PDB file of C-alpha atoms and ligand atoms in Angstrom:
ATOM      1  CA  UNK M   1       6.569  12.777  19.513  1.00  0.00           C
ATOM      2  CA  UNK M   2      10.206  12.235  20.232  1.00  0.00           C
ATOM      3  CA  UNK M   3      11.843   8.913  19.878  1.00  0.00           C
ATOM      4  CA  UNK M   4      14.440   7.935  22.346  1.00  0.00           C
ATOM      5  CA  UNK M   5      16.843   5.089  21.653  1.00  0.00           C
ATOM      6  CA  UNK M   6      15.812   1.916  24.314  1.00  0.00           C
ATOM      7  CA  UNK M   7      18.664   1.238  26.434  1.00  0.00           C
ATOM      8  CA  UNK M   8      18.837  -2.187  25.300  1.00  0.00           C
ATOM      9  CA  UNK M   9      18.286  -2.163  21.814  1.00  0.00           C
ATOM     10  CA  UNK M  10      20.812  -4.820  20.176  1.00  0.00           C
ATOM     11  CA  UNK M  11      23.731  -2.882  18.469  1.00  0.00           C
ATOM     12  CA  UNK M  12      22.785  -4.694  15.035  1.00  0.00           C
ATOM     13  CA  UNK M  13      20.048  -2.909  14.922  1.00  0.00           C
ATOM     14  CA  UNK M  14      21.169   0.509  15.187  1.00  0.00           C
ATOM     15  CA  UNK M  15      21.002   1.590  11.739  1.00  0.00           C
ATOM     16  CA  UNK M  16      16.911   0.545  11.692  1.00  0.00           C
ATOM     17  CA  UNK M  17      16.486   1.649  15.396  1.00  0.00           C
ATOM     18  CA  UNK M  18      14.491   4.935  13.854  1.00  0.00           C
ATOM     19  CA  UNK M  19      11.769   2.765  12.926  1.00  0.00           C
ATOM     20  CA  UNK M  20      11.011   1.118  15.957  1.00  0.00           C
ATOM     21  CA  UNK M  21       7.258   2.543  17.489  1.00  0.00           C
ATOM     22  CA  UNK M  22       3.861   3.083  15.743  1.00  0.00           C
ATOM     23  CA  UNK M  23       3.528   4.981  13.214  1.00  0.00           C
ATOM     24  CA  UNK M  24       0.023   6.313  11.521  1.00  0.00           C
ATOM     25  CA  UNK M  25      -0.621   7.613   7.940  1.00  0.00           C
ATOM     26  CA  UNK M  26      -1.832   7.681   4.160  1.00  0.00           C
ATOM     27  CA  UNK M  27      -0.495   6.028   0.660  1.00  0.00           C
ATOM     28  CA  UNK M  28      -1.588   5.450  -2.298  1.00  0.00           C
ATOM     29  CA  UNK M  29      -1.470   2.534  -4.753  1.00  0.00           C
ATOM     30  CA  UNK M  30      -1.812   2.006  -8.059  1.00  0.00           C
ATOM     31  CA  UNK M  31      -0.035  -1.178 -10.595  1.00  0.00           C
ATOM     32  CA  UNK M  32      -1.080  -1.500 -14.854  1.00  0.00           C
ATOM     33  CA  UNK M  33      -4.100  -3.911 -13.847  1.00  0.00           C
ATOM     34  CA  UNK M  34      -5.895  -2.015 -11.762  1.00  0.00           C
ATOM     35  CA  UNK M  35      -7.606   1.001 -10.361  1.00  0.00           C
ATOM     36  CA  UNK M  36      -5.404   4.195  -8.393  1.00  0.00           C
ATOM     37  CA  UNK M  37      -6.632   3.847  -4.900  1.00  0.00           C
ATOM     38  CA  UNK M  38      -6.109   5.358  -1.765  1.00  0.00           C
ATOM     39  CA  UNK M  39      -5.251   4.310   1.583  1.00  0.00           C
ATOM     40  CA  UNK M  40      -4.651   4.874   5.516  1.00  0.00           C
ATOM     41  CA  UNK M  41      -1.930   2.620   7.071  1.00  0.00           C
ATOM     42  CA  UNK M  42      -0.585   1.576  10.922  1.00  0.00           C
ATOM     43  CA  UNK M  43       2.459   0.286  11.157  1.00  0.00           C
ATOM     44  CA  UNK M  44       4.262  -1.160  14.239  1.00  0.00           C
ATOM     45  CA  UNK M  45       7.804  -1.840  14.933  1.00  0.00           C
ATOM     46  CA  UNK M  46       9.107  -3.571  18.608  1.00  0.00           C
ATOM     47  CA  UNK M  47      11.712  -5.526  19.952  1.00  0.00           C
ATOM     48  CA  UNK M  48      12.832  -7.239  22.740  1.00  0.00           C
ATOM     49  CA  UNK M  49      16.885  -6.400  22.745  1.00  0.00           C
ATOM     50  CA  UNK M  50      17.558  -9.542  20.803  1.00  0.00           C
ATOM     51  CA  UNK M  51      18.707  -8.424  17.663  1.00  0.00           C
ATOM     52  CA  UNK M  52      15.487  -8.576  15.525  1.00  0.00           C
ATOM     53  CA  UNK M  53      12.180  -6.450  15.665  1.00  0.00           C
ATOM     54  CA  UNK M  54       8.404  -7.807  14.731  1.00  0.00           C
ATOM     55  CA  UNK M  55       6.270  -5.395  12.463  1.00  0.00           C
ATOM     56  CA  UNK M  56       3.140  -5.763  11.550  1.00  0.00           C
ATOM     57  CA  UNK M  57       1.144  -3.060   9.728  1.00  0.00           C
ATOM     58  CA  UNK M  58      -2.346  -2.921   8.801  1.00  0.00           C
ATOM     59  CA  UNK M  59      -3.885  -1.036   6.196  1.00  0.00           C
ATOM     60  CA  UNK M  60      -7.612   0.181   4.709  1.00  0.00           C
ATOM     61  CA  UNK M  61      -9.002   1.898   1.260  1.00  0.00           C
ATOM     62  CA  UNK M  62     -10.040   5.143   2.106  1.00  0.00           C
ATOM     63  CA  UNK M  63     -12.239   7.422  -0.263  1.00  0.00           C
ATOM     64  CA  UNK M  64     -11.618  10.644  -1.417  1.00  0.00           C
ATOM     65  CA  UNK M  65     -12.442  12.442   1.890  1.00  0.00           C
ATOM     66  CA  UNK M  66      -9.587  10.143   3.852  1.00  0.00           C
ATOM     67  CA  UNK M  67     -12.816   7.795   5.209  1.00  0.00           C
ATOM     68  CA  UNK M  68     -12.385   4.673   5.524  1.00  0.00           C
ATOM     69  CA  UNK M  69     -14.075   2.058   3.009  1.00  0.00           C
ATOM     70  CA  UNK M  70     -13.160  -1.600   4.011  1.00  0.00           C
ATOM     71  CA  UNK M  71      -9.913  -2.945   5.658  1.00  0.00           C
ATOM     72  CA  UNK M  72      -7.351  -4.198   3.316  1.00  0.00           C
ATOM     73  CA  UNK M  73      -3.290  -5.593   3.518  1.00  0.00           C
ATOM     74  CA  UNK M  74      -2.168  -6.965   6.760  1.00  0.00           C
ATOM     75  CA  UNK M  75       1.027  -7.643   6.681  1.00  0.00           C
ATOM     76  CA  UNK M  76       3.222  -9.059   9.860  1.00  0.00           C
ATOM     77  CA  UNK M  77       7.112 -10.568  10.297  1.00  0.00           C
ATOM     78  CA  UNK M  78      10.330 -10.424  11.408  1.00  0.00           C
ATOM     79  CA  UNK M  79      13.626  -8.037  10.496  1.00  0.00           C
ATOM     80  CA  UNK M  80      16.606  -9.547  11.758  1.00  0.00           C
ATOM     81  CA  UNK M  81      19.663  -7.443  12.158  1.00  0.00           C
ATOM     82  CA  UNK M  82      22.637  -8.387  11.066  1.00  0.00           C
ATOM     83  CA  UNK M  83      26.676  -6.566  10.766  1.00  0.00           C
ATOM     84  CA  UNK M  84      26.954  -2.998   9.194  1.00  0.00           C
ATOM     85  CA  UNK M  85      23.321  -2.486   9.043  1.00  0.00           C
ATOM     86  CA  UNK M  86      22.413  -5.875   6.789  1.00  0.00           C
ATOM     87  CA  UNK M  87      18.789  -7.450   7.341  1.00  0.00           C
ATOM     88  CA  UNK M  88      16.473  -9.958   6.721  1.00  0.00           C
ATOM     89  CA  UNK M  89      12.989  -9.592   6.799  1.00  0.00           C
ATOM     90  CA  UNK M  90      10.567 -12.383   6.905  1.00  0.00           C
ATOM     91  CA  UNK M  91       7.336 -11.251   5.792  1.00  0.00           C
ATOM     92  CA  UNK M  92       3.718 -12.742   5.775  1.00  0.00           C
ATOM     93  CA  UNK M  93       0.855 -11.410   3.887  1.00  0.00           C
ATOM     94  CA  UNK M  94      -3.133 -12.648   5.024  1.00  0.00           C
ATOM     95  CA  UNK M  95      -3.433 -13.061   0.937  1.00  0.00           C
ATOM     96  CA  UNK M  96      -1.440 -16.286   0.860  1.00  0.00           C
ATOM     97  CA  UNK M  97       2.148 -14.719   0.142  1.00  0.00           C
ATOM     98  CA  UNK M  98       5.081 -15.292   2.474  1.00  0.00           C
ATOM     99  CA  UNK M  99       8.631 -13.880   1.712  1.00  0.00           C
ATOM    100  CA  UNK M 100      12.453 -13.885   2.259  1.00  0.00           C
ATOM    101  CA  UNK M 101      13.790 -10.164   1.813  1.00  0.00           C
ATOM    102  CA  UNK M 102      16.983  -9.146   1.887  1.00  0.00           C
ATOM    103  CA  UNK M 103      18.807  -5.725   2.474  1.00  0.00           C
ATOM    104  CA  UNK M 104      20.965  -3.097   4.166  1.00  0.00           C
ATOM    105  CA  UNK M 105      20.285   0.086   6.146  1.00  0.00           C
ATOM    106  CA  UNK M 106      22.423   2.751   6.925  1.00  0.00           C
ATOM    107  CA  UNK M 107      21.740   7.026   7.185  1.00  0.00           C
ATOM    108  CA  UNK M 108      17.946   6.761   7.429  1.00  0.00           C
ATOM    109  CA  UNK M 109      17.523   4.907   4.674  1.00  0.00           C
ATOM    110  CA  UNK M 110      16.334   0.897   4.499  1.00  0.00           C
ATOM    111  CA  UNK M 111      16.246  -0.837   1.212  1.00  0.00           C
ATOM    112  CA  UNK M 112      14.615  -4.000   0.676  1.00  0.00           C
ATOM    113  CA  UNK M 113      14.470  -6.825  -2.726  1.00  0.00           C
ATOM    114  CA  UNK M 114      12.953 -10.196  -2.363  1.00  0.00           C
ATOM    115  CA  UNK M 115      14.984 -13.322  -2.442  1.00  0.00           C
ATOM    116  CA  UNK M 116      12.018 -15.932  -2.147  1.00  0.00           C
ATOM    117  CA  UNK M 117       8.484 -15.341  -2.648  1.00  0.00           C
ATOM    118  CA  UNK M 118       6.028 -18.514  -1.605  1.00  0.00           C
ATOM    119  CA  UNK M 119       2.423 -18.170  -2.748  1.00  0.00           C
ATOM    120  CA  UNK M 120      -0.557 -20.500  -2.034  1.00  0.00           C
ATOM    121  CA  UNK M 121      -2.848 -22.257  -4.207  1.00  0.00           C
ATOM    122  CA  UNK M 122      -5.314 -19.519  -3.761  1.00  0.00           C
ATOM    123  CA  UNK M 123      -2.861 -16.270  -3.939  1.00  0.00           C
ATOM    124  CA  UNK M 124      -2.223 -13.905  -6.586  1.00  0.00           C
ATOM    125  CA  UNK M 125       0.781 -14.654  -8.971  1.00  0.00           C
ATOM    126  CA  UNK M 126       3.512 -12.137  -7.490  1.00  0.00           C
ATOM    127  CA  UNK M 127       7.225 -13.129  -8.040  1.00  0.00           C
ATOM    128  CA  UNK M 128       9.035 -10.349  -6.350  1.00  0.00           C
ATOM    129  CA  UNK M 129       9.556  -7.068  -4.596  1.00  0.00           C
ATOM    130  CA  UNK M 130      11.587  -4.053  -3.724  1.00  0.00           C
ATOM    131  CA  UNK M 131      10.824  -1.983  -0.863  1.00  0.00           C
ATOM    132  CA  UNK M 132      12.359   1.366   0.460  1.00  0.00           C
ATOM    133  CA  UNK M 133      12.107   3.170   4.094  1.00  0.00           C
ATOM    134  CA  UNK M 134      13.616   6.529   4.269  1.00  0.00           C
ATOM    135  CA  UNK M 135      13.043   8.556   7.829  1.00  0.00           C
ATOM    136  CA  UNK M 136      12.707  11.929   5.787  1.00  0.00           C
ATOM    137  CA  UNK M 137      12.329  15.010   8.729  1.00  0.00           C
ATOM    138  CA  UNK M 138      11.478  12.544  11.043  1.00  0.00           C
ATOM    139  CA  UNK M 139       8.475  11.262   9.086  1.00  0.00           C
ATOM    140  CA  UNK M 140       8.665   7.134   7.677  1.00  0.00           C
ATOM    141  CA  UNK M 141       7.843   7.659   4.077  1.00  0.00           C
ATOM    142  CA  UNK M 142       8.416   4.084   2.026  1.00  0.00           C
ATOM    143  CA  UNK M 143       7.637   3.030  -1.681  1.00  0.00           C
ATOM    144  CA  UNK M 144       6.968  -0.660  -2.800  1.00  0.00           C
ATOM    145  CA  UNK M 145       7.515  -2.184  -6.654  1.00  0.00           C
ATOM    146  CA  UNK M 146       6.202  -5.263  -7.331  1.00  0.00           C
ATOM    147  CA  UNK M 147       6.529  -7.739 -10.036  1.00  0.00           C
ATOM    148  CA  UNK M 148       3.273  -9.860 -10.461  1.00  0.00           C
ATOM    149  CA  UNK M 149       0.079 -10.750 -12.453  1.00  0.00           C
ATOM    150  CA  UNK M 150       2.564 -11.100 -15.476  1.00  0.00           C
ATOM    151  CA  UNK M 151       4.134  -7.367 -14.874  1.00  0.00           C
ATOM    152  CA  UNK M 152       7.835  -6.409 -14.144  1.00  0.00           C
ATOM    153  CA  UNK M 153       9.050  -4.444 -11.323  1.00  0.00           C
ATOM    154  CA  UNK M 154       6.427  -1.895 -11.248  1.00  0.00           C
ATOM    155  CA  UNK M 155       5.297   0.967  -8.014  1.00  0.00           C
ATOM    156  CA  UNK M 156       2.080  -0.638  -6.213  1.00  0.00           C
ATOM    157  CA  UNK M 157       2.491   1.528  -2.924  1.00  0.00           C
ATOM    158  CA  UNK M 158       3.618   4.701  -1.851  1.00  0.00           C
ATOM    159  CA  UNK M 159       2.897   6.325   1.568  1.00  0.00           C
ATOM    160  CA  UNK M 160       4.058   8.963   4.632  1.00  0.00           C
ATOM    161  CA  UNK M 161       3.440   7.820   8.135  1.00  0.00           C
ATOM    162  CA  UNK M 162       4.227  10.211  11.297  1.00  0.00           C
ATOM    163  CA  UNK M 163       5.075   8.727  14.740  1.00  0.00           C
ATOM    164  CA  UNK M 164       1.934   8.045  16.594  1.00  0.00           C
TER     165      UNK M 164
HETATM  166  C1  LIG S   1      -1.038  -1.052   2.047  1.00  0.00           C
HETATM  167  C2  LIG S   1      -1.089  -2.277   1.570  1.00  0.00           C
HETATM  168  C3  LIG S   1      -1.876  -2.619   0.324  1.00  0.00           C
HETATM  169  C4  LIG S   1      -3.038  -2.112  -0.131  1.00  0.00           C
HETATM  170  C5  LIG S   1      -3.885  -1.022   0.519  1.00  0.00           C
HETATM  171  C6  LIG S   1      -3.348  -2.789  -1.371  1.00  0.00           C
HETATM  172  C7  LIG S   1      -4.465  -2.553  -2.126  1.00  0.00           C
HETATM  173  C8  LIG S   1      -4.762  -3.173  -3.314  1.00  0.00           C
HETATM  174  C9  LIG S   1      -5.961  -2.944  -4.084  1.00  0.00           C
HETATM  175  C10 LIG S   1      -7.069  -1.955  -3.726  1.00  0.00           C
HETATM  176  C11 LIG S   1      -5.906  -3.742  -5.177  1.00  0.00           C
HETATM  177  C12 LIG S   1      -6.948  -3.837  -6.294  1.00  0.00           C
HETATM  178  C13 LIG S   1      -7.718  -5.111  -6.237  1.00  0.00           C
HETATM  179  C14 LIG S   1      -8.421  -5.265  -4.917  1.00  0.00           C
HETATM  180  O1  LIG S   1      -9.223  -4.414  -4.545  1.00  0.00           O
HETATM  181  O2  LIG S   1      -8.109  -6.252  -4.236  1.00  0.00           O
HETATM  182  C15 LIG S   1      -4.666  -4.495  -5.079  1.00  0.00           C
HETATM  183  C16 LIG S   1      -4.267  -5.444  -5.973  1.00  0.00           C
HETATM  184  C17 LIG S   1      -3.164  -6.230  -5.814  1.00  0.00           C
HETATM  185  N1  LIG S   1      -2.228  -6.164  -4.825  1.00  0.00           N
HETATM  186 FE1  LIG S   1      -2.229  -4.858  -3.292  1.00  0.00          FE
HETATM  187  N2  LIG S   1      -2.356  -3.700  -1.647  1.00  0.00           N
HETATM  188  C18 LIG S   1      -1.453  -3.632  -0.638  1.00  0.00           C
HETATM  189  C19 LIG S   1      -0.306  -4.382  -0.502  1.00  0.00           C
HETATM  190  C20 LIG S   1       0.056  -5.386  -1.360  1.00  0.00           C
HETATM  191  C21 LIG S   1       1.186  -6.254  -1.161  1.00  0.00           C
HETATM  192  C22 LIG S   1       2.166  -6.177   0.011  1.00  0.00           C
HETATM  193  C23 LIG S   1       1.205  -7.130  -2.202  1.00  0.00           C
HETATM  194  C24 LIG S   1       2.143  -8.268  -2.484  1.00  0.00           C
HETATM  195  C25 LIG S   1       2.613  -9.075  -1.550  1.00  0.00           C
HETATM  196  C26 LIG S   1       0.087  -6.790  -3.061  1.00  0.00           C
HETATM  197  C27 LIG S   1      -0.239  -7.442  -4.214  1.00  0.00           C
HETATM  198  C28 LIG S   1      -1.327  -7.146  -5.012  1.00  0.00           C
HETATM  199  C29 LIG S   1      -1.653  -7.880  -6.212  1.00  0.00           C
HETATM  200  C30 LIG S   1      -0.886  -9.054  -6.796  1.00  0.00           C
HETATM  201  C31 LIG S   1      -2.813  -7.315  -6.720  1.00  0.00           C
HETATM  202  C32 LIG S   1      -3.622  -7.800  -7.912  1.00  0.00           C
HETATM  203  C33 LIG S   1      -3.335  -7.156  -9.200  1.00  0.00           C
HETATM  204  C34 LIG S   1      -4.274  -7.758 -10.234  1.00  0.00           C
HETATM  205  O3  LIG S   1      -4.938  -8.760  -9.959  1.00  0.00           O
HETATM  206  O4  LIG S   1      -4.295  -7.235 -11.308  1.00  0.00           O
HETATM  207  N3  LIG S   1      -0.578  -5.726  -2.518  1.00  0.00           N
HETATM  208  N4  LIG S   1      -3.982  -4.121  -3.950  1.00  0.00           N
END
């Protein structure tokens, strides 16, 4: 499908404007304390013309045929859009984890590191995260490192999502 720029999309958020729509696809995960898995993913981009989209993605295991097995991550916040392509994304997790990114966008390209990760009682021990979106041929492929469960920065997710 082809994307075409909204007429009022906020000039801060020209260098992110790519991502904006819904986008469908398949990752897979793996950290040291666990099992490789697989997964399929939505993810969802919109505004408004004020200079900040909501995203919210949602994700499930899949087996090794691509079926799905039992939903997993959902994950929903804000990127605001700052000067010369800076951001800040505000990011809630439905395992207990809410967090302050911060990071800059420019050719394609969005790169992502925590500044403040809050965990409740009940959620896993992770203490922080880098995250990069590159719009590679017009598909949204992204990788995500996390440090947590007593591990450094180490790859949890990778995935390639087409435009829905
Ligand atoms: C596409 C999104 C994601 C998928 C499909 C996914 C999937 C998984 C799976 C299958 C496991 C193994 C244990 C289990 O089955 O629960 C796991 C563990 C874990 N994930 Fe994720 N995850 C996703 C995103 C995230 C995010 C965004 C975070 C951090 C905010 C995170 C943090 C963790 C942690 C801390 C563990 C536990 C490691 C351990 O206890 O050893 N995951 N994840």
């Amino acid at each position: 499908m082809v994307f075409h720029l909204p007429d009022n999309l906020h000039p801060n958020c020209g260098p992110v404007a790519w991502l904006l729509g819904t986008w469908r696809g398949n990752g897979h995960g793996d950290y040291p304390t666990i099992e490789k898995f697989s997964y399929g993913q939505e993810l969802i981009f919109t505004h408004d013309g004020r200079p900040f989209f909501h995203y919210m993605a949602r994700a499930w295991i899949t087996d090794d045929d691509g079926n799905r097995v039992r939903d997993a991550a959902i994950e929903t916040g804000f990127l605001r859009c700052f000067d010369e392509g800076k951001v800040e994304l505000l990011l809630t997790h439905n395992t207990g984890i809410s967090e302050l990114w911060h990071g800059e966008a420019a050719d394609g390209k969005l790169e992502l590191v925590t500044d403040a990760v809050m965990r409740s009682e009940s959620a896993k021990e992770v203490v922080a995260g880098k995250r990069i979106y590159g719009n590679v041929n017009t598909e949204l492929m992204y990788a995500y490192d996390m440090a947590a469960v007593g591990q450094p920065l180490t790859p949890h997710l990778w995935a390639r999502l087409k435009r829905a």
